[in-house]
Structure formats: C-alpha cells, structure tokens
Amino acid sequence: MKISVIMIDGSFRENTFGATYFCQQDFPKEDFEVIWVEFYQKANPELSYQERLKTICIGNPPDTIYHSSYCFNEGIKQAQGELIIIPDADVIVEPDFIQKVWDIHQAYDKLVTYGYRYNEVENNPLHSHNFEELKQKCVITNPTNYGGCLTVRKKWLLAINGYDQTPIFETGFHANGRDIYTRFRNYGLAIQWEPSLKLYHPRHPFTAEKAPAYEKQRRLINWRSKNLVYLPQAGINPILTTENPGIT
C-alpha cells in the first residue's frame, strides 16, 4: 500500500471533517487507507458512516488522562502505507490532496513535508464549506503549525521511534508536533513546508487555547534541539530510548 492517513481523537472532536474528506480522495482506492485512532473506549458515532475508514479504539478508561502520542504511535504501528499522512482530524482538503503528497515524496527519499492549515477567523465567518468560500475566507494564522499536517515515510517515523509517550506531553495541550519536527531535523531529514498542501480548518471552541504545560514541553524540546537528540524517552519500541534531562 502506498499511503496511510492517520487521525486521532480523545472523545473531544466537535467535527470529523478529516474522515469524510480523506476517505473521498481521487487516488486509487487500493493504494491508500484512512485510520482514526480513539484514545478511549468508543469512537465518535459519526465515523460509522465512513465505509472506508478503519477505526481503532485503544480502550482507555474514561478517567485516564488523554495522551495523543499513544494514538499517533498506535496508528503508525498499524499503518500499511509506505508513506504516512498525519493531519489535524477536523480539516477539509480537496480531492487531489493525497495525490499531491505522493508526487512530492517521489522526488526525494529523506523528506519530511508539512502542509499549511488555513483557519476560519472569527471576524469573517464561513457560511458554507464550499471550496471557493474556504479559499476566500480562511487564512494562515500560524505558519509553523507542526500539528496541521505532517507527511513522511513510515520508515523514518520508526527510525526516530515515533511520538514521545512520557507524561510531559499528556493532556490535549501538547507540543509533540514541534517535538517530532525537532527530532526529524536532528536525525538529518530534509524539512519542506509545501505551499500546495492546503488544509482548511473551520473554527470551533478552544481553537486557540493556551496552557502552562507548553512551557515545560518547550524546555525539553529546546534541550533536544541543542543536543541533537532524535529519540524520545518512551516511544513505539521500548528499547529505543534516550536519557531524561531532568526537566519537571
């Protein structure tokens, strides 16, 4: 299989646009799969309408603190595709999005590509999800949104041992997108921000929420950046780990 799309949830998604639009891509059906990973025991019931969607429930009890890295890593482990796309799960993309990603990665093997997420803004609300209106009204509010859309070969995700599952990145307020970006760079992969990869993000509550947890994560990421560390403290393979820098 050529491509696996992985999206995650912790029973908090107001919208499941990603499942709809990625399942309806103009790409050979036998060459891609779409995976939705739910951290808790039951996935959003809206997903049952997507016939091509593979839904995985990790099955954590409701009182377990959400940790997105476990979802990302479970999706990576089960993905059959040579190339992995990890977008925000509530985005809208055009039908040729997967084809564009595939074409980009044929030019160079050691490549990590990020797409740009165009957001609906409060003072210019959308009245539909027509692509003409999305293109007219949605804007880039964060040009380095590491969680907007990552595309990379599965072998490189395994080489850096996936996302970091340590408690420092738990809860819904996490910077593990920036962390994995830093570790890709430390590993020696080329990083590309690709203007043709556009994702549209309708506004919803908590879109721009901030949290104190980011400061602790920032310190860890900066330490990894300065020391060229590319392995997490805990990832997909429990044997591949790095030291704890003592950040608490």
GROMACS .gro file of C-alpha atoms in nm:
model
  248
    1MET     CA    1   0.000   0.000   0.000
    2LYS     CA    2   0.126   0.348  -0.082
    3ILE     CA    3  -0.032   0.580   0.177
    4SER     CA    4  -0.187   0.567   0.523
    5VAL     CA    5  -0.370   0.868   0.667
    6ILE     CA    6  -0.376   0.873   1.048
    7MET     CA    7  -0.608   1.092   1.253
    8ILE     CA    8  -0.659   1.083   1.628
    9ASP     CA    9  -0.920   1.170   1.889
   10GLY     CA   10  -0.974   1.166   2.263
   11SER     CA   11  -1.355   1.193   2.254
   12PHE     CA   12  -1.330   1.570   2.214
   13ARG     CA   13  -1.371   1.634   1.842
   14GLU     CA   14  -1.654   1.873   1.759
   15ASN     CA   15  -1.607   1.789   1.389
   16THR     CA   16  -1.485   1.483   1.198
   17PHE     CA   17  -1.430   1.654   0.862
   18GLY     CA   18  -1.097   1.482   0.811
   19ALA     CA   19  -1.253   1.137   0.800
   20THR     CA   20  -1.500   1.248   0.534
   21TYR     CA   21  -1.264   1.433   0.304
   22PHE     CA   22  -0.972   1.193   0.324
   23CYS     CA   23  -1.198   0.894   0.253
   24GLN     CA   24  -1.320   1.065  -0.067
   25GLN     CA   25  -0.984   1.128  -0.233
   26ASP     CA   26  -0.919   1.095  -0.607
   27PHE     CA   27  -0.646   0.837  -0.552
   28PRO     CA   28  -0.664   0.464  -0.634
   29LYS     CA   29  -0.870   0.311  -0.354
   30GLU     CA   30  -0.642   0.009  -0.323
   31ASP     CA   31  -0.339   0.235  -0.268
   32PHE     CA   32  -0.446   0.422   0.045
   33GLU     CA   33  -0.616   0.373   0.379
   34VAL     CA   34  -0.763   0.612   0.634
   35ILE     CA   35  -0.720   0.533   1.004
   36TRP     CA   36  -0.892   0.700   1.300
   37VAL     CA   37  -0.747   0.625   1.646
   38GLU     CA   38  -0.959   0.691   1.954
   39PHE     CA   39  -0.779   0.707   2.291
   40TYR     CA   40  -1.080   0.595   2.493
   41GLN     CA   41  -1.330   0.311   2.452
   42LYS     CA   42  -1.579   0.441   2.197
   43ALA     CA   43  -1.519   0.636   1.878
   44ASN     CA   44  -1.738   0.924   1.763
   45PRO     CA   45  -2.062   0.767   1.625
   46GLU     CA   46  -2.044   0.995   1.319
   47LEU     CA   47  -1.749   0.788   1.197
   48SER     CA   48  -1.971   0.483   1.137
   49TYR     CA   49  -2.095   0.649   0.817
   50GLN     CA   50  -1.746   0.633   0.661
   51GLU     CA   51  -1.727   0.290   0.497
   52ARG     CA   52  -1.359   0.318   0.405
   53LEU     CA   53  -1.248   0.431   0.749
   54LYS     CA   54  -1.057   0.197   0.980
   55THR     CA   55  -1.140   0.287   1.340
   56ILE     CA   56  -0.913   0.181   1.626
   57CYS     CA   57  -1.012   0.227   1.990
   58ILE     CA   58  -0.721   0.196   2.233
   59GLY     CA   59  -0.974   0.137   2.510
   60ASN     CA   60  -0.851   0.352   2.798
   61PRO     CA   61  -1.099   0.407   3.085
   62PRO     CA   62  -1.272   0.748   3.093
   63ASP     CA   63  -1.066   0.868   3.391
   64THR     CA   64  -0.734   0.814   3.208
   65ILE     CA   65  -0.551   1.136   3.119
   66TYR     CA   66  -0.556   1.180   2.742
   67HIS     CA   67  -0.218   1.137   2.572
   68SER     CA   68  -0.216   1.188   2.196
   69SER     CA   69   0.124   1.022   2.147
   70TYR     CA   70  -0.027   0.681   2.223
   71CYS     CA   71  -0.283   0.741   1.947
   72PHE     CA   72  -0.023   0.853   1.694
   73ASN     CA   73   0.202   0.557   1.773
   74GLU     CA   74  -0.081   0.304   1.753
   75GLY     CA   75  -0.176   0.439   1.412
   76ILE     CA   76   0.184   0.424   1.294
   77LYS     CA   77   0.220   0.063   1.412
   78GLN     CA   78  -0.094  -0.049   1.230
   79ALA     CA   79  -0.043   0.159   0.915
   80GLN     CA   80   0.016  -0.042   0.598
   81GLY     CA   81   0.127   0.250   0.384
   82GLU     CA   82   0.481   0.328   0.277
   83LEU     CA   83   0.404   0.696   0.328
   84ILE     CA   84   0.220   0.838   0.630
   85ILE     CA   85  -0.001   1.149   0.637
   86ILE     CA   86  -0.090   1.280   0.984
   87PRO     CA   87  -0.330   1.575   0.954
   88ASP     CA   88  -0.542   1.754   1.208
   89ALA     CA   89  -0.861   1.546   1.223
   90ASP     CA   90  -1.106   1.834   1.174
   91VAL     CA   91  -0.975   1.977   0.849
   92ILE     CA   92  -1.115   1.990   0.496
   93VAL     CA   93  -0.896   1.903   0.197
   94GLU     CA   94  -0.953   1.896  -0.178
   95PRO     CA   95  -0.987   1.560  -0.356
   96ASP     CA   96  -0.634   1.569  -0.501
   97PHE     CA   97  -0.457   1.621  -0.168
   98ILE     CA   98  -0.322   1.266  -0.133
   99GLN     CA   99  -0.202   1.264  -0.494
  100LYS     CA  100  -0.007   1.584  -0.430
  101VAL     CA  101   0.157   1.434  -0.124
  102TRP     CA  102   0.254   1.119  -0.311
  103ASP     CA  103   0.404   1.314  -0.602
  104ILE     CA  104   0.608   1.538  -0.370
  105HIS     CA  105   0.769   1.244  -0.192
  106GLN     CA  106   0.876   1.070  -0.513
  107ALA     CA  107   1.146   1.330  -0.571
  108TYR     CA  108   1.345   1.267  -0.253
  109ASP     CA  109   1.354   0.982  -0.001
  110LYS     CA  110   1.477   1.151   0.319
  111LEU     CA  111   1.198   1.408   0.325
  112VAL     CA  112   0.953   1.541   0.582
  113THR     CA  113   0.683   1.768   0.439
  114TYR     CA  114   0.438   1.992   0.622
  115GLY     CA  115   0.119   2.141   0.482
  116TYR     CA  116  -0.034   2.476   0.573
  117ARG     CA  117  -0.355   2.494   0.776
  118TYR     CA  118  -0.582   2.781   0.670
  119ASN     CA  119  -0.816   2.881   0.954
  120GLU     CA  120  -1.159   3.037   0.964
  121VAL     CA  121  -1.131   3.360   1.160
  122GLU     CA  122  -1.391   3.495   1.399
  123ASN     CA  123  -1.449   3.826   1.220
  124ASN     CA  124  -1.503   3.660   0.880
  125PRO     CA  125  -1.718   3.352   0.945
  126LEU     CA  126  -1.788   3.079   0.693
  127HIS     CA  127  -2.142   3.028   0.569
  128SER     CA  128  -2.061   2.703   0.389
  129HIS     CA  129  -1.777   2.459   0.332
  130ASN     CA  130  -1.767   2.522  -0.038
  131PHE     CA  131  -1.405   2.526  -0.153
  132GLU     CA  132  -1.448   2.864  -0.320
  133GLU     CA  133  -1.557   3.018   0.010
  134LEU     CA  134  -1.292   2.830   0.210
  135LYS     CA  135  -1.018   2.965  -0.019
  136GLN     CA  136  -1.156   3.318   0.003
  137LYS     CA  137  -1.205   3.339   0.379
  138CYS     CA  138  -0.962   3.103   0.552
  139VAL     CA  139  -0.615   3.238   0.632
  140ILE     CA  140  -0.286   3.114   0.775
  141THR     CA  141  -0.275   3.225   1.138
  142ASN     CA  142   0.021   3.007   1.236
  143PRO     CA  143   0.278   2.948   0.957
  144THR     CA  144   0.465   2.692   1.170
  145ASN     CA  145   0.171   2.481   1.281
  146TYR     CA  146   0.353   2.149   1.326
  147GLY     CA  147   0.027   1.968   1.403
  148GLY     CA  148  -0.159   2.091   1.095
  149CYS     CA  149  -0.035   1.818   0.863
  150LEU     CA  150   0.279   1.602   0.864
  151THR     CA  151   0.376   1.376   0.573
  152VAL     CA  152   0.672   1.138   0.595
  153ARG     CA  153   0.772   0.782   0.510
  154LYS     CA  154   0.683   0.529   0.778
  155LYS     CA  155   1.043   0.407   0.799
  156TRP     CA  156   1.157   0.748   0.925
  157LEU     CA  157   0.887   0.757   1.192
  158LEU     CA  158   1.013   0.417   1.310
  159ALA     CA  159   1.375   0.533   1.292
  160ILE     CA  160   1.309   0.812   1.545
  161ASN     CA  161   1.079   0.577   1.742
  162GLY     CA  162   0.758   0.771   1.692
  163TYR     CA  163   0.599   1.020   1.928
  164ASP     CA  164   0.710   1.066   2.288
  165GLN     CA  165   0.477   0.890   2.534
  166THR     CA  166   0.622   1.043   2.851
  167PRO     CA  167   0.374   1.228   3.079
  168ILE     CA  168   0.524   1.566   2.988
  169PHE     CA  169   0.323   1.554   2.661
  170GLU     CA  170  -0.006   1.430   2.806
  171THR     CA  171  -0.345   1.612   2.805
  172GLY     CA  172  -0.486   1.785   2.499
  173PHE     CA  173  -0.237   2.069   2.537
  174HIS     CA  174   0.075   1.927   2.381
  175ALA     CA  175   0.362   2.033   2.160
  176ASN     CA  176   0.455   1.686   2.040
  177GLY     CA  177   0.422   1.808   1.681
  178ARG     CA  178   0.706   2.052   1.740
  179ASP     CA  179   0.897   1.783   1.929
  180ILE     CA  180   0.883   1.529   1.647
  181TYR     CA  181   0.974   1.804   1.397
  182THR     CA  182   1.286   1.875   1.605
  183ARG     CA  183   1.377   1.508   1.623
  184PHE     CA  184   1.332   1.462   1.245
  185ARG     CA  185   1.573   1.752   1.193
  186ASN     CA  186   1.820   1.610   1.444
  187TYR     CA  187   1.808   1.277   1.263
  188GLY     CA  188   1.916   1.450   0.941
  189LEU     CA  189   1.598   1.454   0.734
  190ALA     CA  190   1.515   1.737   0.495
  191ILE     CA  191   1.220   1.953   0.605
  192GLN     CA  192   0.986   2.109   0.349
  193TRP     CA  193   0.693   2.342   0.405
  194GLU     CA  194   0.487   2.293   0.089
  195PRO     CA  195   0.253   2.578  -0.023
  196SER     CA  196   0.046   2.348  -0.245
  197LEU     CA  197  -0.063   2.136   0.054
  198LYS     CA  198  -0.355   2.338   0.189
  199LEU     CA  199  -0.589   2.227   0.466
  200TYR     CA  200  -0.894   2.429   0.569
  201HIS     CA  201  -0.994   2.444   0.934
  202PRO     CA  202  -1.342   2.567   1.032
  203ARG     CA  203  -1.346   2.750   1.362
  204HIS     CA  204  -1.463   2.573   1.678
  205PRO     CA  205  -1.436   2.629   2.057
  206PHE     CA  206  -1.085   2.611   2.207
  207THR     CA  207  -0.915   2.656   1.867
  208ALA     CA  208  -0.657   2.898   2.007
  209GLU     CA  209  -0.644   2.773   2.367
  210LYS     CA  210  -0.313   2.806   2.557
  211ALA     CA  211  -0.189   2.615   2.861
  212PRO     CA  212   0.101   2.631   3.113
  213ALA     CA  213   0.208   2.276   3.014
  214TYR     CA  214   0.362   2.414   2.694
  215GLU     CA  215   0.648   2.581   2.885
  216LYS     CA  216   0.776   2.252   3.028
  217GLN     CA  217   0.750   2.089   2.686
  218ARG     CA  218   0.935   2.381   2.528
  219ARG     CA  219   1.228   2.333   2.764
  220LEU     CA  220   1.252   1.964   2.677
  221ILE     CA  221   1.232   2.033   2.304
  222ASN     CA  222   1.500   2.302   2.327
  223TRP     CA  223   1.728   2.062   2.515
  224ARG     CA  224   1.682   1.802   2.241
  225SER     CA  225   1.749   2.061   1.974
  226LYS     CA  226   2.077   2.174   2.132
  227ASN     CA  227   2.197   1.817   2.190
  228LEU     CA  228   2.081   1.672   1.855
  229VAL     CA  229   1.868   1.411   2.032
  230TYR     CA  230   1.632   1.229   1.796
  231LEU     CA  231   1.493   0.950   2.017
  232PRO     CA  232   1.209   1.002   2.269
  233GLN     CA  233   1.218   0.895   2.631
  234ALA     CA  234   0.941   0.644   2.552
  235GLY     CA  235   0.820   0.558   2.202
  236ILE     CA  236   0.695   0.275   1.981
  237ASN     CA  237   0.993   0.049   2.055
  238PRO     CA  238   1.057   0.040   2.433
  239ILE     CA  239   1.424  -0.043   2.374
  240LEU     CA  240   1.498   0.273   2.171
  241THR     CA  241   1.508   0.547   2.435
  242THR     CA  242   1.718   0.846   2.533
  243GLU     CA  243   1.819   0.992   2.867
  244ASN     CA  244   1.591   1.202   3.083
  245PRO     CA  245   1.731   1.557   3.101
  246GLY     CA  246   1.561   1.610   3.438
  247ILE     CA  247   1.300   1.860   3.320
  248THR     CA  248   0.999   1.859   3.552
   0.00000   0.00000   0.00000
